[in-house]
PDB file of C-alpha atoms and ligand atoms in Angstrom:
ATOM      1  CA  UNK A   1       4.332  13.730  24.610  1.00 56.00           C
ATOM      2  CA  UNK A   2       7.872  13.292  23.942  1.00 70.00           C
ATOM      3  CA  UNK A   3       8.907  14.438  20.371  1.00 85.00           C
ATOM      4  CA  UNK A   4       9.165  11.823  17.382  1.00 91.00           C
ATOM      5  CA  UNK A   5      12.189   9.633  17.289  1.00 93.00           C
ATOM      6  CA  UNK A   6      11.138   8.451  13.715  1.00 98.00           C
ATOM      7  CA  UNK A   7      11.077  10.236  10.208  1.00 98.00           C
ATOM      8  CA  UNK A   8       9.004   8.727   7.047  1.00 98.00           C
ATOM      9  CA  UNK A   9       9.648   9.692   3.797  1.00 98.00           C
ATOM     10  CA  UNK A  10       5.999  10.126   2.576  1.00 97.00           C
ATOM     11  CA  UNK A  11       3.512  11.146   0.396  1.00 98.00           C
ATOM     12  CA  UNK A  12      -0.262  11.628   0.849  1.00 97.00           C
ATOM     13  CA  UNK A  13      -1.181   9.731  -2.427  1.00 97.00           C
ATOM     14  CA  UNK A  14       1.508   6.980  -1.964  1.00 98.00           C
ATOM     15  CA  UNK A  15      -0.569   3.449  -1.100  1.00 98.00           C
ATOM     16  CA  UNK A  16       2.602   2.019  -0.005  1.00 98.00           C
ATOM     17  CA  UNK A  17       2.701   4.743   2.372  1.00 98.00           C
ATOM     18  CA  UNK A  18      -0.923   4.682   3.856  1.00 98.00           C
ATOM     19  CA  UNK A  19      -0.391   1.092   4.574  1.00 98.00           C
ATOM     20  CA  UNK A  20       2.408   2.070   6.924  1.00 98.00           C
ATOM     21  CA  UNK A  21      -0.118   5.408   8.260  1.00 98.00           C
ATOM     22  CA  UNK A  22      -2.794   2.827   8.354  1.00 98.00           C
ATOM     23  CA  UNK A  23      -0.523   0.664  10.752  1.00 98.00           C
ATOM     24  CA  UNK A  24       0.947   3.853  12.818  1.00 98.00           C
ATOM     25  CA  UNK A  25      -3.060   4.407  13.155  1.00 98.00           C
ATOM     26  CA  UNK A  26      -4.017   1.692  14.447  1.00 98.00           C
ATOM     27  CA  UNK A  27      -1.344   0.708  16.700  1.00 98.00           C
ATOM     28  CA  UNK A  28      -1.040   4.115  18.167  1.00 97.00           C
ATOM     29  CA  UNK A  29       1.957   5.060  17.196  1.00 97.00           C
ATOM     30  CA  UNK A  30       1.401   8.374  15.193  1.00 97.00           C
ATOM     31  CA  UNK A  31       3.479  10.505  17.392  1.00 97.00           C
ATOM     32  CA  UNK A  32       6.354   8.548  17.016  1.00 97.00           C
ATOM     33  CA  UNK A  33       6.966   9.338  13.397  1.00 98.00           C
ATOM     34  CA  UNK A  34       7.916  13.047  11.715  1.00 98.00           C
ATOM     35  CA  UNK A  35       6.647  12.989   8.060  1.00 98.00           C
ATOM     36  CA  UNK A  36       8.715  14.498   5.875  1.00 98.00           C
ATOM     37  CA  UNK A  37       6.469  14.906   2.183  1.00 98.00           C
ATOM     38  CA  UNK A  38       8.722  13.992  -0.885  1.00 98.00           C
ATOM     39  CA  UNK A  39       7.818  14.499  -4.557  1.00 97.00           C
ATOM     40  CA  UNK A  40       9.188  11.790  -6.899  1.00 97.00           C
ATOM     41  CA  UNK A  41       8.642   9.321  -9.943  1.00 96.00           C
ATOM     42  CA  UNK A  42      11.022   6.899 -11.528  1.00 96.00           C
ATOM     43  CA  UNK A  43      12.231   9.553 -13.620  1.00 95.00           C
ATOM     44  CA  UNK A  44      12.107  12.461 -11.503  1.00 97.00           C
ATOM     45  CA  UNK A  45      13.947  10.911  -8.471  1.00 97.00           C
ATOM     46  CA  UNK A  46      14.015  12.757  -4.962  1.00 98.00           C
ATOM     47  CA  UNK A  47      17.989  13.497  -4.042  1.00 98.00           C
ATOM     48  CA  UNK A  48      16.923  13.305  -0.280  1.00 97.00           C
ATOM     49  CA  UNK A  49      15.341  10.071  -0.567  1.00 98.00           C
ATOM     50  CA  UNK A  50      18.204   8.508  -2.413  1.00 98.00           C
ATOM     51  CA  UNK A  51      20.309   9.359   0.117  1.00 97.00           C
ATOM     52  CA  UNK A  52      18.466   6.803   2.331  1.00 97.00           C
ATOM     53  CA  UNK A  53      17.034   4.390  -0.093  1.00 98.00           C
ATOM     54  CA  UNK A  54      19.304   3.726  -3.424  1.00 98.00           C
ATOM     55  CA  UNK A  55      15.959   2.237  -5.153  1.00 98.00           C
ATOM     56  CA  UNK A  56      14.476   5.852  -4.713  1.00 98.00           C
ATOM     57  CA  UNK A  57      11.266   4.897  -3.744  1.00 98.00           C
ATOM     58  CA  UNK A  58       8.883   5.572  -0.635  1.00 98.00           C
ATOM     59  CA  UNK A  59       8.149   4.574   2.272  1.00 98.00           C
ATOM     60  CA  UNK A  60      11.757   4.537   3.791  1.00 98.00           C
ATOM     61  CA  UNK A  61      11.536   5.580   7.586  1.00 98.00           C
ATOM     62  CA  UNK A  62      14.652   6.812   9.252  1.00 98.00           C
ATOM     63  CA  UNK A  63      15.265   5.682  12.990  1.00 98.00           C
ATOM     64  CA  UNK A  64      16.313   7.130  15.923  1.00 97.00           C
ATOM     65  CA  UNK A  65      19.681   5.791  15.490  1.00 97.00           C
ATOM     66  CA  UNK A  66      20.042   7.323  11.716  1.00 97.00           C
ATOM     67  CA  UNK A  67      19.596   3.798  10.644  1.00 98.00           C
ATOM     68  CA  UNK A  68      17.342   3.143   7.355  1.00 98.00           C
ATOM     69  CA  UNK A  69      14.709   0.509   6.431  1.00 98.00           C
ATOM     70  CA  UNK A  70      12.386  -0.058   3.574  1.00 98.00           C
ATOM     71  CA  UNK A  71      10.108  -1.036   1.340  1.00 98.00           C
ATOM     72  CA  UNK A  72       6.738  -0.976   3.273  1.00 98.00           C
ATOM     73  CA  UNK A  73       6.997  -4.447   4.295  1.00 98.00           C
ATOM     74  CA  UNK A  74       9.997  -4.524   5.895  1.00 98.00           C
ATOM     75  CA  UNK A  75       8.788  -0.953   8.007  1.00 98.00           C
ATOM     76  CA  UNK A  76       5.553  -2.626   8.642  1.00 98.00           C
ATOM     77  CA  UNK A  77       6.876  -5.664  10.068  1.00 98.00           C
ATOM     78  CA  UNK A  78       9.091  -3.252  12.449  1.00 98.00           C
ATOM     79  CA  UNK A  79       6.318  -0.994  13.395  1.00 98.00           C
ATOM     80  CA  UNK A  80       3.876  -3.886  14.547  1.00 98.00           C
ATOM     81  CA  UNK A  81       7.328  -5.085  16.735  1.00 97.00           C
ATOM     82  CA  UNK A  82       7.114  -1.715  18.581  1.00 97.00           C
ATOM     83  CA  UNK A  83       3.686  -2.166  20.077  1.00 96.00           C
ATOM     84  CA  UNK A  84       1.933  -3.504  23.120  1.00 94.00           C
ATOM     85  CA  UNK A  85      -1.295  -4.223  21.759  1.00 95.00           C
ATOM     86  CA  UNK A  86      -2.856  -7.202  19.291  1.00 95.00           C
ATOM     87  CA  UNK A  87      -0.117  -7.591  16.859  1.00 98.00           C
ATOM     88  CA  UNK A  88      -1.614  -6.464  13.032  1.00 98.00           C
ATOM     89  CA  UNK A  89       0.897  -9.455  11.950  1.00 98.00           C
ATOM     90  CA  UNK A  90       0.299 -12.718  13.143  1.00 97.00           C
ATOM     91  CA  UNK A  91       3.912 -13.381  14.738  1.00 97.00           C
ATOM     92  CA  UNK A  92       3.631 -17.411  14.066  1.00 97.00           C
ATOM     93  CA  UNK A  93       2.111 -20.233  13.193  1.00 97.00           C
ATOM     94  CA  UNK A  94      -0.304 -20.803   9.981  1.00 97.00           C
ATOM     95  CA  UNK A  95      -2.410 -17.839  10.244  1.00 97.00           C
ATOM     96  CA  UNK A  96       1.239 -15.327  10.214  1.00 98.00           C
ATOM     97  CA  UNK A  97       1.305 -16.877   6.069  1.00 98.00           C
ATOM     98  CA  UNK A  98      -1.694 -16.621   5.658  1.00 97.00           C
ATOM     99  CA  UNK A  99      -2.092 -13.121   6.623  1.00 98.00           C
ATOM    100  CA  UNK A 100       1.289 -12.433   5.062  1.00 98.00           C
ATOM    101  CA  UNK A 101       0.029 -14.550   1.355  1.00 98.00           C
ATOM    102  CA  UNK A 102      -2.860 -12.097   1.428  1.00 98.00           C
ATOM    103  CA  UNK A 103      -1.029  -8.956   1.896  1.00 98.00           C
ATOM    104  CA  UNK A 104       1.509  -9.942  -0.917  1.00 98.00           C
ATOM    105  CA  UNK A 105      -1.576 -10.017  -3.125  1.00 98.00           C
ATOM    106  CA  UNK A 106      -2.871  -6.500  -1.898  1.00 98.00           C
ATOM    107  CA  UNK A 107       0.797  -5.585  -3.216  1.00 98.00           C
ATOM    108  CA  UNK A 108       0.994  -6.978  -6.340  1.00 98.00           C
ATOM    109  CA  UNK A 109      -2.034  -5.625  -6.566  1.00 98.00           C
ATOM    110  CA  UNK A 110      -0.288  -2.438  -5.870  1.00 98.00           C
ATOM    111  CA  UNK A 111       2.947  -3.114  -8.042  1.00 98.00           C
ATOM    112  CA  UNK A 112       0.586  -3.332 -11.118  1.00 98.00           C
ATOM    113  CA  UNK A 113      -1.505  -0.244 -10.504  1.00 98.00           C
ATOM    114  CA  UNK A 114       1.662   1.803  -9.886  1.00 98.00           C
ATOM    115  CA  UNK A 115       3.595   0.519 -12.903  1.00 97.00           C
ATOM    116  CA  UNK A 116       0.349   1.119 -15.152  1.00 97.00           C
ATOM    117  CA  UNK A 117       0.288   4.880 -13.289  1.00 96.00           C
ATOM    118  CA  UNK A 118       3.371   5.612 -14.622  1.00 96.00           C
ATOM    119  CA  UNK A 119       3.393   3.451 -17.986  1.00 93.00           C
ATOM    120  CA  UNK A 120       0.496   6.335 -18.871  1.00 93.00           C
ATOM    121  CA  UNK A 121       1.270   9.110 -16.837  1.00 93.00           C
ATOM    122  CA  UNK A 122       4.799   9.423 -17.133  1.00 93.00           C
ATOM    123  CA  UNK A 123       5.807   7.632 -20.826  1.00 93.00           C
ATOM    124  CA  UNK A 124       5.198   8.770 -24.059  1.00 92.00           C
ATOM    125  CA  UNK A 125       2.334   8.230 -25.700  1.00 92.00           C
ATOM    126  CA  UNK A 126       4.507   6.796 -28.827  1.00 94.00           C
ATOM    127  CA  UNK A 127       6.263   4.216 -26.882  1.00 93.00           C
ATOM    128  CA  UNK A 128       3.732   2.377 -24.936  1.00 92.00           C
ATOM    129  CA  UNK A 129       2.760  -0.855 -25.346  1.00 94.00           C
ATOM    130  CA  UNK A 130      -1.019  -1.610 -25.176  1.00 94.00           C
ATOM    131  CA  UNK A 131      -0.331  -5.526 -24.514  1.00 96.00           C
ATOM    132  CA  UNK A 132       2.473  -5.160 -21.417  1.00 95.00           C
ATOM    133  CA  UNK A 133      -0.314  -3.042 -20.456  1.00 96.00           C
ATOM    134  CA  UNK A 134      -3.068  -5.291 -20.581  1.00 97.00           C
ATOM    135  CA  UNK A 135      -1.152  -7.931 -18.877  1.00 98.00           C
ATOM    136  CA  UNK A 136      -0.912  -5.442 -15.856  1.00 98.00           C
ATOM    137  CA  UNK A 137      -4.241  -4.734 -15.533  1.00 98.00           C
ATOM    138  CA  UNK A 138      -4.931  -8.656 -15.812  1.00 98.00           C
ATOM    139  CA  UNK A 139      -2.848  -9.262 -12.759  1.00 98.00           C
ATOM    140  CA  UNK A 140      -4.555  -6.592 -10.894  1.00 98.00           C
ATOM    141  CA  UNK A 141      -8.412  -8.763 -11.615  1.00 98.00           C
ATOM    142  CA  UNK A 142      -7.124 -11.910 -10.838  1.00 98.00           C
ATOM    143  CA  UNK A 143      -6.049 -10.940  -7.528  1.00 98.00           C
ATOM    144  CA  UNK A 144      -9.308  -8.814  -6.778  1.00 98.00           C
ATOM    145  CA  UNK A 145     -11.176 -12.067  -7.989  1.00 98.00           C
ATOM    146  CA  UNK A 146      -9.229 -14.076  -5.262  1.00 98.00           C
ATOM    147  CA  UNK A 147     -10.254 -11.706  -2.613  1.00 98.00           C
ATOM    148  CA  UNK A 148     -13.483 -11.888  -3.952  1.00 98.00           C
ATOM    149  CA  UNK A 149     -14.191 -15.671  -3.675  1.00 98.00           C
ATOM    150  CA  UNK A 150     -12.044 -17.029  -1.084  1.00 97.00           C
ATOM    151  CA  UNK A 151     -10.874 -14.600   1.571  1.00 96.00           C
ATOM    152  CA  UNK A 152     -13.915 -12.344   2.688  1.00 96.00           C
ATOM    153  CA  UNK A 153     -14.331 -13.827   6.297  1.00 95.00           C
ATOM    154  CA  UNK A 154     -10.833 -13.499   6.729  1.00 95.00           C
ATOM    155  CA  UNK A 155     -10.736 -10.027   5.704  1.00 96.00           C
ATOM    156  CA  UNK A 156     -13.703  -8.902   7.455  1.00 94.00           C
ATOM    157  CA  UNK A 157     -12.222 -11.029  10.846  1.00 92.00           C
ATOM    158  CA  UNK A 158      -9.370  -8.774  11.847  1.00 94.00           C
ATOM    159  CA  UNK A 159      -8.277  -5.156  10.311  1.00 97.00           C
ATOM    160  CA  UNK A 160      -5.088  -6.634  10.034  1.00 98.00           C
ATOM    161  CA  UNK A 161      -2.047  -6.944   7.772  1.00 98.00           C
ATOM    162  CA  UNK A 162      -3.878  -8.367   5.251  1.00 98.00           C
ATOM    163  CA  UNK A 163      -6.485  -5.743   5.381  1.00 98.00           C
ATOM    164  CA  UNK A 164      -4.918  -2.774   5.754  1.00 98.00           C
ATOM    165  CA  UNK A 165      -2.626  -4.501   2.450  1.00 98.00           C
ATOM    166  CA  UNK A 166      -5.663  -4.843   0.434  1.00 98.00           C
ATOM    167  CA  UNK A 167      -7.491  -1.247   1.918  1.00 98.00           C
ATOM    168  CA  UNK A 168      -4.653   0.782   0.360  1.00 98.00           C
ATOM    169  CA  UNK A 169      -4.618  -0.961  -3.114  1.00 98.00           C
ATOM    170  CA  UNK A 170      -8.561  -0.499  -3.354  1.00 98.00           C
ATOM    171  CA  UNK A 171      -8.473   3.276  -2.417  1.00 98.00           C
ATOM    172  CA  UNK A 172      -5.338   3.418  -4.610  1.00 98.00           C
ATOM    173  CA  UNK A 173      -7.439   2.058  -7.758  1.00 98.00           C
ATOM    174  CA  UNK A 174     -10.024   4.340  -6.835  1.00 98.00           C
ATOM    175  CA  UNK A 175      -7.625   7.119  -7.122  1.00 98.00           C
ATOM    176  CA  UNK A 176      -6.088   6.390 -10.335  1.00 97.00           C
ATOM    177  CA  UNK A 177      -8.482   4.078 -12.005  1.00 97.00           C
ATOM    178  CA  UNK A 178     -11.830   5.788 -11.362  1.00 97.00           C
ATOM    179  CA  UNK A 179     -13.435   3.923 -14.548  1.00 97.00           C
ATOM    180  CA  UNK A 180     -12.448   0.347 -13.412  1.00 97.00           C
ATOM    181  CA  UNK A 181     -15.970   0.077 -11.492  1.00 95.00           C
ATOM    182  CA  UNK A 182     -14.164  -3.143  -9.402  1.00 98.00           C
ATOM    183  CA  UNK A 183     -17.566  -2.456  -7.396  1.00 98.00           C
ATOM    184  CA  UNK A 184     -19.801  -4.143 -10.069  1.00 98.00           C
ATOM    185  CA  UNK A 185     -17.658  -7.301  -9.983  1.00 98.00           C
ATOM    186  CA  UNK A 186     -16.649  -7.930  -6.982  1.00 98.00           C
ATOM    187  CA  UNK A 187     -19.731  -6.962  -4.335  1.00 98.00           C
ATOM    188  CA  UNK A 188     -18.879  -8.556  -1.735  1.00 98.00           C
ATOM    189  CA  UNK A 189     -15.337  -6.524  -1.764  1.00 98.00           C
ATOM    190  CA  UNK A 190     -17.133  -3.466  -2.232  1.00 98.00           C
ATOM    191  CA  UNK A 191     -19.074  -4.053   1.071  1.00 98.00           C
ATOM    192  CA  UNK A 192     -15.949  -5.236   3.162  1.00 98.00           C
ATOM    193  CA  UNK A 193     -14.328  -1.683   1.392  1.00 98.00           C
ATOM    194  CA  UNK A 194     -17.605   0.215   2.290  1.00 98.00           C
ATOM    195  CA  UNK A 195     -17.513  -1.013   6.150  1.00 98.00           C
ATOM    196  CA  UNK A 196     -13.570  -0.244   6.506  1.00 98.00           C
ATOM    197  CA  UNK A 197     -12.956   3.453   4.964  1.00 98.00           C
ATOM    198  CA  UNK A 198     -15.424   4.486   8.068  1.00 98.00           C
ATOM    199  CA  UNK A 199     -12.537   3.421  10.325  1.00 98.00           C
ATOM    200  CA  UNK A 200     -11.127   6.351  11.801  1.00 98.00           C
ATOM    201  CA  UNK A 201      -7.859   5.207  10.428  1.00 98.00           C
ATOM    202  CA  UNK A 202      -9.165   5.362   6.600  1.00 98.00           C
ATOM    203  CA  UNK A 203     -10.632   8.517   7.060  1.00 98.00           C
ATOM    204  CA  UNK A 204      -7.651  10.523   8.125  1.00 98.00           C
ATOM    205  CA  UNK A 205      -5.694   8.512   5.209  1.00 98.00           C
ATOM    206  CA  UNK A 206      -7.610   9.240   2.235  1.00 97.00           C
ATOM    207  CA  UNK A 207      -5.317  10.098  -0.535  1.00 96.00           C
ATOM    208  CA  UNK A 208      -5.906  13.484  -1.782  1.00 93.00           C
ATOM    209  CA  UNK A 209      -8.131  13.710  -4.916  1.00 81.00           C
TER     210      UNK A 209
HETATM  211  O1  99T B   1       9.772   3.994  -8.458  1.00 90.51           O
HETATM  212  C1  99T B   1      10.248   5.090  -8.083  1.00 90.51           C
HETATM  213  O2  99T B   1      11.346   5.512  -8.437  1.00 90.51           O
HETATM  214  C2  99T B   1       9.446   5.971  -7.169  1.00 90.51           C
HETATM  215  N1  99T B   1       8.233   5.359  -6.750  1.00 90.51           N
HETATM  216  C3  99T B   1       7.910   5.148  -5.458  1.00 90.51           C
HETATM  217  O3  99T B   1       8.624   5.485  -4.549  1.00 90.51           O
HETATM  218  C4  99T B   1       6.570   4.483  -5.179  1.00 90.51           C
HETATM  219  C5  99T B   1       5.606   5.516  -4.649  1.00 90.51           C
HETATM  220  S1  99T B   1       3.926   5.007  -4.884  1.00 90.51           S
HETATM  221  N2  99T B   1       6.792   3.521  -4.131  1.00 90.51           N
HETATM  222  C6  99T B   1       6.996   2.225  -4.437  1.00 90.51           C
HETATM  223  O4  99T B   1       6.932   1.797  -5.582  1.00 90.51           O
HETATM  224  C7  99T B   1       7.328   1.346  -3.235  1.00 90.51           C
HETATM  225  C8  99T B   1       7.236  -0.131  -3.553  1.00 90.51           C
HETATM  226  C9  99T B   1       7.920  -0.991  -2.502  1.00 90.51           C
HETATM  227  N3  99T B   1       7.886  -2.370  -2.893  1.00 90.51           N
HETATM  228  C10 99T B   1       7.246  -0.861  -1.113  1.00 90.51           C
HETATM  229  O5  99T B   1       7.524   0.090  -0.382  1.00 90.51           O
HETATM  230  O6  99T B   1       6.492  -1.767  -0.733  1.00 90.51           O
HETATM  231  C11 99T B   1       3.523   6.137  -6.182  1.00 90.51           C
HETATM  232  C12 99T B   1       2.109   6.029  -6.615  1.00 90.51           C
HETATM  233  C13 99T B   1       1.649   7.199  -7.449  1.00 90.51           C
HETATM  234  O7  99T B   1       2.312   8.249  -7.485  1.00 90.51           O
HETATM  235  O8  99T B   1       0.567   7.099  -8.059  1.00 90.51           O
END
């Protein structure tokens, strides 16, 4: 096999990052891509990964032509363009905003688990603000409660956009929230999440404990 054309800026715990490893998975595209592991935080940024991506933040995957994209959904959308198979995004017609709607969700999903990771891992205990935090953690039910009730079929159709989208964010809670016990509230979720993470693709993504 020829050597990798592609380098992501990565890390193992990242769920922005195992949606695009879920993707490179299951589109056969792993050897394409040279992971290059970055540490970094909001406040701790990584000088390599600036250099790429002026918001500092991972994934950002560097082409063959030195050329630059991010955030996830933009690299996504580039690495289902690069395959042969069943495109993982619908390329038109209802079912590609549909697909698209739902992943959003697994991201905001996402967006509120990551700012609540660093609102109490990373700021002082003296200015945080119990409320804002709330709030976060609010967005984060509604959108589990939506998966819950209205998009179960669609999920369990097709291990798709959507799902890998919502995949990450529940292994991602899992990891940072272990006391949330989503599981209890939203069964049906857990089942769709019990079926998936035996997908070869899951397995070899699991975030590090
Ligand atoms: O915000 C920063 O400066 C650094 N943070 C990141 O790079 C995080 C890593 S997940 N990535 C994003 O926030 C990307 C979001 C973007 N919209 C996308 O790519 O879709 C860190 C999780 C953790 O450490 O717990």
């Amino acid at each position: 096999m020829s050597s990798p054309s592609m380098t992501l800026f990565y890390s193992a715990t990242s769920p922005f990052v195992r949606k695009v490893m879920l993707l490179l998975h299951e589109t056969g595209q792993l050897g394409r891509v040279r992971l290059e592991e970055v540490q970094l935080s909001p406040t701790s940024p990584n000088s390599v990964v600036l250099s790429h991506n002026p918001a500092g933040k991972i994934p950002a995957l560097r082409l063959a032509d030195g050329s630059v994209l991010h955030d996830s959904r933009v690299i996504l959308d580039y690495l289902d363009q690069q395959h042969v198979g069943e495109p993982l995004i619908p390329r038109h017609g209802p079912a590609r905003w549909r697909r698209l709607t739902l992943a959003s969700l697994a991201d905001a999903i996402l967006d509120a688990a990551v700012l609540i990771r660093y609102e109490t891992f990373l700021r002082p205990e003296e200015k945080r603000w119990e409320p804002w935090q709330a709030a976060q953690q609010e967005k984060i039910e509604r959108a589990l409660q939506q998966f819950e009730s209205e998009a179960i079929a669609e999920l369990a159709s097709h291990f798709d956009i959507a799902a890998i989208g919502l995949a990450s964010a529940l292994g991602y809670l899992d990891l940072r929230q272990p006391e949330l016990n989503w599981r209890q509230r939203y069964p049906q979720l857990a089942g769709w999440y019990a079926e998936v993470c035996q997908l070869p693709s899951m397995l070899a993504t699991q975030p590090p404990a």
